[in-house]
Coordinates of N, CA and C in Angstrom, one line a residue:
X446 N 154.0 67.3 -14.0 CA 155.1 67.5 -13.2 C 154.8 67.4 -11.7
X447 N 153.8 68.1 -11.2 CA 153.4 67.9 -9.8 C 153.1 66.5 -9.4
X448 N 152.4 65.7 -10.2 CA 152.0 64.4 -9.9 C 153.2 63.5 -9.9
X449 N 154.1 63.7 -10.9 CA 155.3 62.9 -11.0 C 156.2 63.1 -9.8
X450 N 156.4 64.3 -9.3 CA 157.2 64.6 -8.1 C 156.6 64.0 -6.9
X451 N 155.3 64.1 -6.8 CA 154.6 63.5 -5.6 C 154.6 62.0 -5.5
X452 N 154.6 61.3 -6.7 CA 154.6 59.9 -6.7 C 156.0 59.3 -6.6
X453 N 157.0 60.1 -6.9 CA 158.4 59.7 -6.8 C 159.2 60.6 -5.9
X454 N 159.2 60.5 -4.6 CA 159.8 61.5 -3.7 C 161.3 61.5 -3.8
X455 N 162.0 60.5 -4.5 CA 163.4 60.5 -4.6 C 163.9 60.8 -6.0
X456 N 163.0 61.0 -6.9 CA 163.3 61.3 -8.3 C 163.8 62.7 -8.5
X457 N 164.7 62.9 -9.4 CA 165.1 64.3 -9.8 C 164.8 64.5 -11.3
X458 N 164.3 65.6 -11.6 CA 163.9 66.0 -12.9 C 165.0 67.0 -13.5
X459 N 165.6 66.6 -14.6 CA 166.6 67.4 -15.2 C 166.1 67.9 -16.6
X460 N 166.0 69.2 -16.7 CA 165.4 69.8 -17.9 C 166.5 70.6 -18.7
X461 N 166.7 70.2 -19.9 CA 167.8 70.8 -20.7 C 167.2 71.7 -21.8
X462 N 167.9 72.9 -21.9 CA 167.4 73.8 -22.9 C 167.5 75.2 -22.4
X463 N 167.7 76.2 -23.3 CA 167.8 77.6 -22.9 C 166.5 78.3 -22.9
X464 N 166.5 79.5 -22.5 CA 165.2 80.3 -22.4 C 164.9 81.0 -23.7
X465 N 165.8 81.0 -24.7 CA 165.5 81.7 -25.9 C 164.5 80.9 -26.7
X466 N 163.9 81.6 -27.7 CA 162.9 81.0 -28.6 C 163.6 80.7 -29.9
X467 N 163.4 79.4 -30.4 CA 164.0 78.9 -31.6 C 163.0 78.9 -32.8
X468 N 161.8 78.4 -32.5 CA 160.8 78.2 -33.6 C 159.5 79.0 -33.4
X469 N 159.0 79.0 -32.2 CA 157.8 79.7 -32.0 C 157.9 81.2 -31.7
X470 N 156.8 81.8 -31.3 CA 156.8 83.2 -31.0 C 157.2 83.5 -29.5
X471 N 157.7 84.6 -29.3 CA 158.0 85.0 -27.9 C 156.7 85.4 -27.1
X472 N 156.7 85.3 -25.8 CA 155.6 85.7 -25.0 C 155.4 87.2 -25.2
X473 N 154.1 87.6 -25.2 CA 153.9 89.1 -25.4 C 154.1 89.9 -24.1
X474 N 154.2 89.3 -22.9 CA 154.4 90.0 -21.7 C 155.8 90.2 -21.3
X475 N 156.8 89.8 -22.2 CA 158.2 89.9 -21.9 C 158.8 88.8 -21.0
X476 N 158.0 87.9 -20.5 CA 158.6 86.8 -19.7 C 159.1 85.7 -20.7
X477 N 159.8 84.7 -20.1 CA 160.2 83.5 -20.9 C 159.1 82.5 -20.7
X478 N 159.1 81.5 -21.6 CA 158.2 80.4 -21.5 C 158.5 79.6 -20.3
X479 N 159.7 79.5 -19.9 CA 160.0 78.7 -18.7 C 159.3 79.4 -17.5
X480 N 159.4 80.7 -17.3 CA 158.7 81.3 -16.2 C 157.2 81.2 -16.3
X481 N 156.6 81.3 -17.5 CA 155.2 81.1 -17.6 C 154.7 79.8 -17.2
X482 N 155.4 78.7 -17.7 CA 154.9 77.3 -17.3 C 155.3 77.0 -15.9
X483 N 156.4 77.5 -15.4 CA 156.7 77.2 -14.0 C 155.8 77.9 -13.0
X484 N 155.4 79.1 -13.4 CA 154.4 79.8 -12.5 C 153.0 79.1 -12.6
X485 N 152.7 78.4 -13.7 CA 151.5 77.7 -13.8 C 151.4 76.5 -12.8
X486 N 152.5 75.8 -12.6 CA 152.5 74.6 -11.7 C 153.1 74.9 -10.4
X487 N 153.7 76.0 -10.1 CA 154.3 76.3 -8.9 C 153.3 76.1 -7.7
X488 N 152.1 76.6 -7.7 CA 151.2 76.5 -6.6 C 150.9 75.1 -6.2
X489 N 151.1 74.1 -7.1 CA 150.8 72.7 -6.8 C 152.0 71.9 -6.5
X490 N 153.2 72.5 -6.4 CA 154.4 71.8 -6.1 C 155.0 72.4 -4.7
X491 N 155.2 71.6 -3.7 CA 155.8 72.1 -2.5 C 157.2 72.5 -2.7
X492 N 157.8 73.4 -1.9 CA 159.1 73.8 -2.2 C 160.2 72.7 -2.1
X493 N 159.9 71.7 -1.3 CA 160.9 70.6 -1.2 C 160.9 69.8 -2.5
X494 N 159.7 69.6 -3.1 CA 159.7 68.9 -4.4 C 160.2 69.8 -5.5
X495 N 160.0 71.1 -5.5 CA 160.5 71.9 -6.5 C 162.0 72.0 -6.5
X496 N 162.6 71.8 -5.4 CA 164.1 71.7 -5.3 C 164.7 70.6 -6.0
X497 N 163.9 69.6 -6.4 CA 164.4 68.4 -7.1 C 164.2 68.6 -8.6
X498 N 163.8 69.8 -9.1 CA 163.7 70.1 -10.5 C 164.9 71.0 -10.8
X499 N 165.7 70.6 -11.8 CA 166.9 71.3 -12.1 C 166.8 71.7 -13.6
X500 N 166.9 73.0 -13.8 CA 167.0 73.6 -15.2 C 168.5 73.8 -15.5
X501 N 169.0 73.0 -16.5 CA 170.4 73.0 -16.8 C 170.8 73.9 -17.9
X502 N 169.8 74.5 -18.6 CA 170.2 75.4 -19.7 C 170.8 74.7 -20.9
X503 N 171.5 75.4 -21.7 CA 172.2 74.8 -22.8 C 173.5 74.2 -22.4
X504 N 173.7 72.9 -22.8 CA 174.9 72.1 -22.4 C 175.8 71.9 -23.5
X505 N 177.1 71.8 -23.2 CA 178.0 71.3 -24.2 C 177.7 69.9 -24.7
X506 N 178.1 69.6 -25.9 CA 177.7 68.3 -26.5 C 178.2 67.1 -25.7
X507 N 179.4 67.1 -25.2 CA 179.9 66.0 -24.4 C 179.2 65.9 -23.1
X508 N 178.8 67.1 -22.5 CA 178.0 67.1 -21.2 C 176.6 66.5 -21.5
X509 N 176.1 66.9 -22.6 CA 174.7 66.4 -23.0 C 174.7 64.9 -23.1
X510 N 175.7 64.3 -23.8 CA 175.8 62.9 -23.9 C 176.0 62.2 -22.6
X511 N 176.8 62.8 -21.7 CA 177.0 62.2 -20.4 C 175.6 62.2 -19.6
X512 N 174.9 63.2 -19.8 CA 173.6 63.3 -19.1 C 172.6 62.2 -19.6
X513 N 172.6 62.0 -20.9 CA 171.8 60.9 -21.5 C 172.2 59.6 -20.9
X514 N 173.4 59.3 -20.8 CA 173.9 58.0 -20.3 C 173.5 57.7 -18.9
X515 N 173.4 58.7 -18.0 CA 173.1 58.5 -16.6 C 171.6 58.6 -16.3
X516 N 170.8 59.1 -17.3 CA 169.4 59.2 -17.0 C 168.7 57.9 -17.0
X517 N 167.7 57.7 -16.2 CA 166.9 56.5 -16.1 C 165.8 56.4 -17.1
X518 N 165.1 57.5 -17.3 CA 164.0 57.6 -18.3 C 164.2 59.0 -19.0
X519 N 164.1 58.9 -20.3 CA 164.1 60.1 -21.1 C 162.7 60.5 -21.6
X520 N 162.2 61.6 -21.2 CA 160.8 62.0 -21.6 C 161.0 63.0 -22.7
X521 N 160.2 62.8 -23.8 CA 160.3 63.6 -25.0 C 158.8 63.9 -25.5
X522 N 158.4 65.1 -25.3 CA 157.1 65.5 -25.8 C 157.2 66.6 -26.9
X523 N 156.5 66.5 -27.9 CA 156.6 67.5 -29.0 C 155.3 67.5 -29.8
X524 N 155.0 68.7 -30.3 CA 153.9 68.8 -31.3 C 154.3 68.2 -32.6
X525 N 153.3 67.9 -33.5 CA 153.7 67.4 -34.8 C 154.7 68.4 -35.5
X526 N 155.9 68.0 -35.7 CA 156.9 68.8 -36.3 C 157.9 67.8 -36.9
X527 N 159.2 68.2 -37.1 CA 160.2 67.3 -37.6 C 160.8 66.5 -36.5
X528 N 161.4 65.3 -36.9 CA 162.0 64.4 -35.9 C 163.3 65.1 -35.4
X529 N 163.4 65.3 -34.1 CA 164.4 66.0 -33.5 C 165.7 65.2 -33.4
X530 N 166.9 65.9 -33.6 CA 168.1 65.2 -33.5 C 168.4 64.8 -32.0
X531 N 167.8 65.5 -31.0 CA 168.0 65.2 -29.6 C 167.4 63.8 -29.3
X532 N 166.3 63.5 -30.0 CA 165.6 62.2 -29.7 C 166.5 61.1 -30.3
X533 N 167.1 61.3 -31.5 CA 168.0 60.3 -32.1 C 169.2 60.1 -31.2
X534 N 169.7 61.2 -30.6 CA 170.9 61.1 -29.7 C 170.5 60.3 -28.5
X535 N 169.3 60.5 -28.0 CA 168.9 59.7 -26.8 C 168.7 58.2 -27.2
X536 N 168.2 58.0 -28.4 CA 168.1 56.6 -28.8 C 169.4 55.9 -29.0
X537 N 170.4 56.6 -29.6 CA 171.7 56.1 -29.8 C 172.5 55.9 -28.5
X538 N 172.1 56.7 -27.5 CA 172.7 56.5 -26.2 C 172.1 55.3 -25.4
X539 N 171.1 54.7 -25.9 CA 170.4 53.6 -25.2 C 169.5 54.0 -24.1
X540 N 168.8 55.2 -24.2 CA 167.9 55.6 -23.2 C 166.5 54.9 -23.3
X541 N 165.9 54.7 -22.2 CA 164.5 54.2 -22.2 C 163.6 55.5 -22.3
X542 N 162.9 55.5 -23.4 CA 162.2 56.8 -23.8 C 160.7 56.6 -23.6
X543 N 160.1 57.7 -23.0 CA 158.7 57.9 -23.0 C 158.4 59.1 -23.8
X544 N 157.6 59.0 -24.9 CA 157.5 60.1 -25.8 C 156.0 60.2 -26.1
X545 N 155.7 61.4 -26.7 CA 154.3 61.7 -27.0 C 153.9 61.0 -28.3
X546 N 152.6 60.6 -28.3 CA 152.1 59.8 -29.5 C 151.7 60.8 -30.6
X547 N 152.7 61.4 -31.2 CA 152.5 62.4 -32.2 C 153.2 62.0 -33.5
X548 N 152.9 62.7 -34.6 CA 153.3 62.2 -35.9 C 154.8 62.1 -36.1
X549 N 155.6 63.0 -35.7 CA 157.0 62.9 -36.1 C 157.7 61.7 -35.3
X550 N 157.2 61.3 -34.2 CA 157.8 60.2 -33.5 C 157.5 58.8 -33.9
X551 N 156.4 58.7 -34.7 CA 156.1 57.4 -35.2 C 157.1 56.8 -36.1
X552 N 157.9 57.6 -36.7 CA 159.0 57.2 -37.6 C 160.0 56.3 -36.8
X553 N 160.3 56.7 -35.6 CA 161.4 56.1 -34.8 C 160.9 55.3 -33.6
X554 N 159.8 55.7 -33.0 CA 159.4 55.1 -31.7 C 158.2 54.2 -32.0
X555 N 158.4 52.9 -31.7 CA 157.3 51.9 -31.8 C 157.0 51.5 -30.3
X556 N 155.7 51.6 -30.0 CA 155.3 51.4 -28.6 C 155.7 50.1 -28.1
X557 N 156.4 50.1 -27.0 CA 156.9 48.9 -26.2 C 158.0 48.1 -27.0
X558 N 158.5 48.8 -28.1 CA 159.6 48.1 -28.8 C 160.9 49.0 -28.7
X559 N 160.8 50.2 -29.2 CA 161.9 51.2 -29.1 C 161.6 52.3 -28.1
X560 N 160.4 52.2 -27.4 CA 160.0 53.2 -26.4 C 158.6 53.0 -26.0
X561 N 158.1 54.0 -25.2 CA 156.7 54.0 -24.8 C 156.1 55.3 -25.3
X562 N 154.8 55.2 -25.9 CA 154.1 56.3 -26.4 C 152.9 56.6 -25.5
X563 N 152.7 57.9 -25.2 CA 151.5 58.3 -24.4 C 150.9 59.5 -25.1
X564 N 149.6 59.8 -24.8 CA 148.9 60.9 -25.4 C 149.6 62.2 -25.0
X565 N 149.6 63.2 -25.9 CA 150.3 64.4 -25.6 C 149.7 65.2 -24.4
X566 N 148.4 65.1 -24.3 CA 147.7 65.8 -23.2 C 147.3 64.8 -22.0
X567 N 147.8 63.6 -22.1 CA 147.4 62.6 -21.0 C 148.5 62.6 -20.0
X568 N 148.4 63.5 -19.0 CA 149.4 63.6 -17.9 C 149.4 62.4 -17.1
X569 N 148.3 61.8 -16.8 CA 148.2 60.6 -16.0 C 149.0 59.4 -16.6
X570 N 148.8 59.2 -17.9 CA 149.5 58.2 -18.6 C 151.0 58.4 -18.6
X571 N 151.4 59.6 -18.7 CA 152.9 60.0 -18.7 C 153.4 59.6 -17.3
X572 N 152.8 59.9 -16.2 CA 153.3 59.6 -14.9 C 153.3 58.1 -14.7
X573 N 152.3 57.4 -15.2 CA 152.2 56.0 -15.1 C 153.3 55.2 -15.8
X574 N 153.6 55.7 -17.1 CA 154.6 55.0 -17.8 C 156.0 55.3 -17.3
X575 N 156.3 56.5 -16.9 CA 157.6 56.8 -16.3 C 157.8 56.0 -15.0
X576 N 156.7 56.0 -14.1 CA 156.9 55.2 -12.9 C 157.1 53.7 -13.2
X577 N 156.4 53.2 -14.2 CA 156.5 51.7 -14.5 C 158.0 51.4 -14.9
X578 N 158.6 52.3 -15.7 CA 159.9 52.1 -16.2 C 160.9 52.3 -15.0
X579 N 160.7 53.2 -14.1 CA 161.6 53.4 -13.0 C 161.6 52.1 -12.1
X580 N 160.5 51.4 -12.1 CA 160.4 50.2 -11.3 C 160.8 48.9 -12.0
X581 N 161.2 49.0 -13.3 CA 161.5 47.9 -14.1 C 162.8 48.1 -14.8
X582 N 164.0 47.8 -14.2 CA 165.2 48.0 -14.9 C 165.4 47.1 -16.1
X583 N 164.9 45.9 -16.1 CA 165.0 45.0 -17.3 C 164.2 45.6 -18.5
X584 N 163.1 46.2 -18.2 CA 162.3 46.8 -19.3 C 163.1 48.0 -19.9
X585 N 163.7 48.8 -19.0 CA 164.5 49.9 -19.4 C 165.7 49.5 -20.3
X586 N 166.3 48.4 -19.9 CA 167.5 47.9 -20.7 C 167.0 47.4 -22.0
X587 N 165.9 46.7 -22.1 CA 165.4 46.1 -23.3 C 165.0 47.3 -24.3
X588 N 164.2 48.3 -23.8 CA 163.8 49.4 -24.7 C 165.1 50.2 -25.1
X589 N 166.0 50.4 -24.2 CA 167.2 51.2 -24.6 C 168.0 50.5 -25.7
X590 N 168.2 49.1 -25.5 CA 169.0 48.4 -26.5 C 168.3 48.4 -27.9
X591 N 167.0 48.3 -27.9 CA 166.2 48.3 -29.2 C 166.3 49.7 -29.8
X592 N 166.2 50.7 -29.0 CA 166.3 52.1 -29.5 C 167.6 52.4 -30.1
X593 N 168.7 51.9 -29.5 CA 170.0 52.1 -30.0 C 170.3 51.4 -31.3
X594 N 169.8 50.1 -31.3 CA 169.9 49.3 -32.6 C 169.2 50.0 -33.7
X595 N 168.0 50.5 -33.5 CA 167.2 51.1 -34.5 C 167.9 52.4 -35.0
X596 N 168.4 53.2 -34.1 CA 169.1 54.4 -34.5 C 170.4 54.2 -35.3
X597 N 171.1 53.2 -34.9 CA 172.4 52.9 -35.6 C 172.1 52.3 -37.0
X598 N 171.0 51.6 -37.1 CA 170.7 50.9 -38.4 C 170.1 52.0 -39.4
X599 N 169.3 52.9 -38.9 CA 168.7 53.8 -39.9 C 169.2 55.2 -39.9
X600 N 169.9 55.6 -38.9 CA 170.3 57.1 -38.8 C 171.8 57.3 -38.6
X601 N 172.6 56.2 -38.7 CA 174.1 56.4 -38.6 C 174.6 57.1 -39.9
X602 N 175.5 58.1 -39.7 CA 175.9 58.9 -40.9 C 176.6 58.1 -41.9
X603 N 177.6 57.3 -41.5 CA 178.4 56.6 -42.5 C 177.8 55.3 -43.0
X604 N 177.0 54.7 -42.3 CA 176.4 53.4 -42.7 C 174.9 53.5 -43.1
X605 N 174.3 54.6 -42.8 CA 172.9 54.7 -43.1 C 172.5 56.0 -43.9
X606 N 172.6 57.1 -43.3 CA 172.1 58.4 -43.9 C 172.9 58.8 -45.1
X607 N 174.2 58.8 -45.0 CA 175.0 59.3 -46.2 C 174.9 58.3 -47.4
X608 N 175.0 57.0 -47.2 CA 174.8 56.1 -48.4 C 173.4 56.2 -49.0
X609 N 172.4 56.4 -48.2 CA 171.1 56.6 -48.7 C 170.9 57.8 -49.5
X610 N 171.6 58.9 -49.1 CA 171.5 60.2 -49.8 C 172.3 60.0 -51.1
X611 N 173.4 59.4 -51.1 CA 174.2 59.2 -52.4 C 173.4 58.3 -53.4
X612 N 172.7 57.3 -52.9 CA 171.9 56.5 -53.8 C 170.7 57.3 -54.4
X613 N 170.2 58.2 -53.5 CA 169.1 59.0 -54.0 C 169.6 60.0 -55.1
X614 N 170.7 60.6 -54.9 CA 171.3 61.5 -55.9 C 171.6 60.8 -57.2
X615 N 172.2 59.5 -57.0 CA 172.5 58.7 -58.2 C 171.2 58.4 -59.0
X616 N 170.1 58.1 -58.3 CA 168.9 57.9 -59.1 C 168.4 59.1 -59.8
X617 N 168.6 60.3 -59.2 CA 168.2 61.5 -59.9 C 169.0 61.7 -61.1
X618 N 170.3 61.4 -61.0 CA 171.3 61.7 -62.1 C 171.1 60.7 -63.3
X619 N 170.6 59.5 -63.0 CA 170.5 58.5 -64.0 C 169.1 58.5 -64.6
X620 N 169.0 58.7 -65.9 CA 167.6 58.8 -66.5 C 167.0 57.4 -66.5
X621 N 165.7 57.3 -66.5 CA 165.0 56.0 -66.6 C 165.3 55.3 -67.9
X622 N 165.0 54.0 -67.9 CA 165.2 53.2 -69.1 C 164.4 53.7 -70.3
X623 N 163.2 54.2 -70.0 CA 162.3 54.7 -71.1 C 162.7 56.0 -71.7
X624 N 163.7 56.7 -71.0 CA 164.1 58.0 -71.5 C 165.0 57.9 -72.7
X625 N 164.8 58.8 -73.7 CA 165.7 58.7 -74.9 C 167.2 59.0 -74.6
X626 N 167.4 59.5 -73.3 CA 168.8 59.9 -72.9 C 169.5 58.8 -72.1
X627 N 168.8 57.6 -71.9 CA 169.3 56.5 -71.2 C 170.4 55.9 -72.0
X628 N 171.4 55.3 -71.3 CA 172.5 54.6 -72.1 C 172.0 53.5 -72.9
X629 N 172.4 53.4 -74.2 CA 171.9 52.4 -75.1 C 170.6 52.6 -75.7
X630 N 169.9 53.7 -75.4 CA 168.6 53.9 -75.9 C 168.7 54.3 -77.4
X631 N 167.7 53.8 -78.2 CA 167.7 54.2 -79.6 C 167.0 55.6 -79.7
X632 N 167.7 56.4 -80.4 CA 167.2 57.8 -80.6 C 166.6 57.9 -82.0
X633 N 165.6 58.7 -82.2 CA 165.0 58.9 -83.5 C 166.0 59.7 -84.3
X634 N 166.0 59.4 -85.6 CA 166.9 60.2 -86.5 C 166.4 61.6 -86.6
X635 N 167.3 62.5 -86.7 CA 166.9 63.9 -86.9 C 166.3 64.1 -88.2
X636 N 165.3 64.9 -88.3 CA 164.7 65.3 -89.6 C 165.6 66.2 -90.3
X637 N 165.7 66.0 -91.7 CA 166.6 66.9 -92.4 C 166.1 68.4 -92.3
X638 N 167.1 69.3 -92.3 CA 166.7 70.7 -92.2 C 165.9 71.2 -93.4
X639 N 164.9 72.0 -93.1 CA 164.1 72.5 -94.2 C 164.9 73.5 -95.0
X640 N 164.7 73.5 -96.4 CA 165.4 74.5 -97.2 C 164.9 75.9 -96.9
X641 N 165.8 76.8 -96.8 CA 165.5 78.2 -96.6 C 164.8 78.8 -97.8
X642 N 163.6 79.3 -97.8 CA 163.0 79.9 -99.0 C 163.8 81.2 -99.4
X643 N 164.0 81.3 -100.8 CA 164.7 82.5 -101.3 C 163.7 83.6 -101.4
X644 N 164.2 84.8 -101.1 CA 163.3 86.0 -101.3 C 163.0 86.2 -102.7
X645 N 161.7 86.6 -103.0 CA 161.2 86.8 -104.4 C 161.2 88.4 -104.6
X646 N 161.9 88.8 -105.7 CA 161.9 90.2 -106.0 C 160.6 90.6 -106.6
X647 N 159.9 91.6 -106.0 CA 158.7 92.1 -106.5 C 158.8 93.5 -106.9
X648 N 158.3 93.9 -108.1 CA 158.4 95.3 -108.5 C 157.6 96.2 -107.5
X649 N 158.2 97.3 -107.2 CA 157.5 98.3 -106.3 C 156.5 99.0 -107.1
X650 N 155.4 99.3 -106.5 CA 154.3 100.0 -107.2 C 154.8 101.5 -107.6
X651 N 154.2 102.0 -108.7 CA 154.6 103.4 -109.1 C 154.1 104.4 -108.0
X652 N 155.0 105.4 -107.9 CA 154.7 106.4 -106.9 C 153.6 107.4 -107.5
X653 N 152.7 107.7 -106.8 CA 151.7 108.7 -107.2 C 151.9 110.0 -106.3
X654 N 151.7 111.0 -107.1 CA 151.8 112.3 -106.4 C 150.4 112.5 -105.6
X655 N 150.6 112.9 -104.4 CA 149.5 113.1 -103.6 C 148.8 114.4 -104.0
X656 N 147.5 114.3 -104.2 CA 146.7 115.5 -104.6 C 146.5 116.3 -103.4
X657 N 146.5 117.6 -103.6 CA 146.3 118.5 -102.5 C 144.9 118.4 -102.0
X658 N 144.7 118.2 -100.7 CA 143.4 118.0 -100.2 C 142.5 119.3 -100.4
X659 N 141.3 119.0 -100.7 CA 140.4 120.1 -100.8 C 139.9 120.6 -99.5
X660 N 139.3 121.7 -99.5 CA 138.8 122.3 -98.3 C 137.6 121.4 -97.7
X661 N 137.0 120.6 -98.6 CA 135.8 119.8 -98.1 C 136.3 118.7 -97.2
X662 N 137.6 118.3 -97.4 CA 138.1 117.2 -96.5 C 138.4 117.6 -95.1
X663 N 138.4 118.9 -94.9 CA 138.6 119.4 -93.5 C 137.3 119.6 -92.8
X664 N 137.3 119.1 -91.6 CA 136.0 119.4 -90.8 C 135.8 120.8 -90.4
X665 N 136.9 121.5 -90.4 CA 136.8 123.0 -90.0 C 137.6 123.7 -91.1
X666 N 137.5 125.0 -91.1 CA 138.1 125.9 -92.1 C 139.7 125.8 -91.9
X667 N 140.4 125.5 -93.0 CA 141.8 125.3 -92.9 C 142.5 126.6 -92.4
X668 N 143.7 126.4 -91.8 CA 144.5 127.5 -91.4 C 145.3 128.0 -92.5
X669 N 145.1 129.3 -92.9 CA 145.8 129.8 -94.1 C 147.3 130.2 -93.7
X670 N 147.5 130.2 -92.4 CA 148.9 130.5 -92.1 C 149.8 129.3 -92.3
X671 N 149.2 128.1 -92.3 CA 150.0 126.8 -92.5 C 149.8 126.3 -94.0
X672 N 148.8 126.7 -94.7 CA 148.5 126.2 -96.0 C 149.4 127.0 -97.0
X673 N 149.9 126.3 -98.0 CA 150.8 127.0 -99.0 C 150.0 128.1 -99.8
X674 N 150.4 129.3 -99.7 CA 149.7 130.4 -100.3 C 150.0 130.5 -101.8
X675 N 149.1 131.0 -102.6 CA 149.4 131.1 -104.1 C 150.4 132.3 -104.3
X676 N 151.0 132.2 -105.4 CA 152.1 133.2 -105.7 C 151.4 134.6 -105.9
X677 N 152.0 135.5 -105.2 CA 151.4 136.9 -105.2 C 151.5 137.5 -106.6
X678 N 150.5 138.2 -107.0 CA 150.5 138.9 -108.3 C 151.4 140.0 -108.3
X679 N 152.1 140.3 -109.4 CA 153.0 141.4 -109.5 C 152.2 142.7 -109.5
X680 N 152.7 143.7 -108.9 CA 152.0 145.0 -108.9 C 151.8 145.6 -110.3
X681 N 150.7 146.3 -110.5 CA 150.5 146.9 -111.8 C 151.5 147.9 -112.3
X682 N 152.2 148.5 -111.4 CA 153.2 149.5 -111.7 C 154.4 148.9 -112.4
X683 N 154.6 147.6 -112.1 CA 155.8 146.9 -112.6 C 155.5 146.1 -113.8
X684 N 154.2 146.1 -114.3 CA 154.0 145.3 -115.5 C 154.6 146.0 -116.7
X685 N 155.1 145.1 -117.5 CA 155.7 145.6 -118.8 C 157.1 146.1 -118.6
X686 N 157.6 146.2 -117.4 CA 158.9 146.7 -117.2 C 160.0 145.6 -117.4

């Protein structure tokens, strides 16, 4: 940013986005990422140049589209992540895009065809490509037209994305030709059900009376309080009565 402002004394930098965190972690010192990065480059930016940097915060959708239409160069830097909808909006608006040469952008940005790609950490290349496009209105128009055509062909909801999703769902719902459930497929005849075996009546073994266990079967002396006691003998005085 300091080199870009120094090389382009009439350029204005418009930065869109709020101070809240959407995907990453919050700073541990309580500050916002905007304040952290701005404090990092502030010593190298004169106050007059810093006045040409505008933080617009979160914009309404119609205001965001108007901003894309009036911008000369759209700069988009990102780590390897998903392809952002804001990049697709910039392409559909016909912006001349300078983007980082990272994985998610290779799907939509082809160097010098739908945009310009630079190394994520190559600040000199970023300043060089932005300056080259600012000096070449014909190149900006060519890249913007190609970017819009690519976005309309591959990412339009009614003519691109939605029909592709419906075709994908239809393929999942239709079984392949080799499947036995495909229309017209010959199915193997079902095997006849196996006969249910009848239960066979078997005579039950005779019951045996369990013999009283002997004292030898006990590891210890049996408890006579629990063992059935023999019948008590009648007293002698009652015999013969």
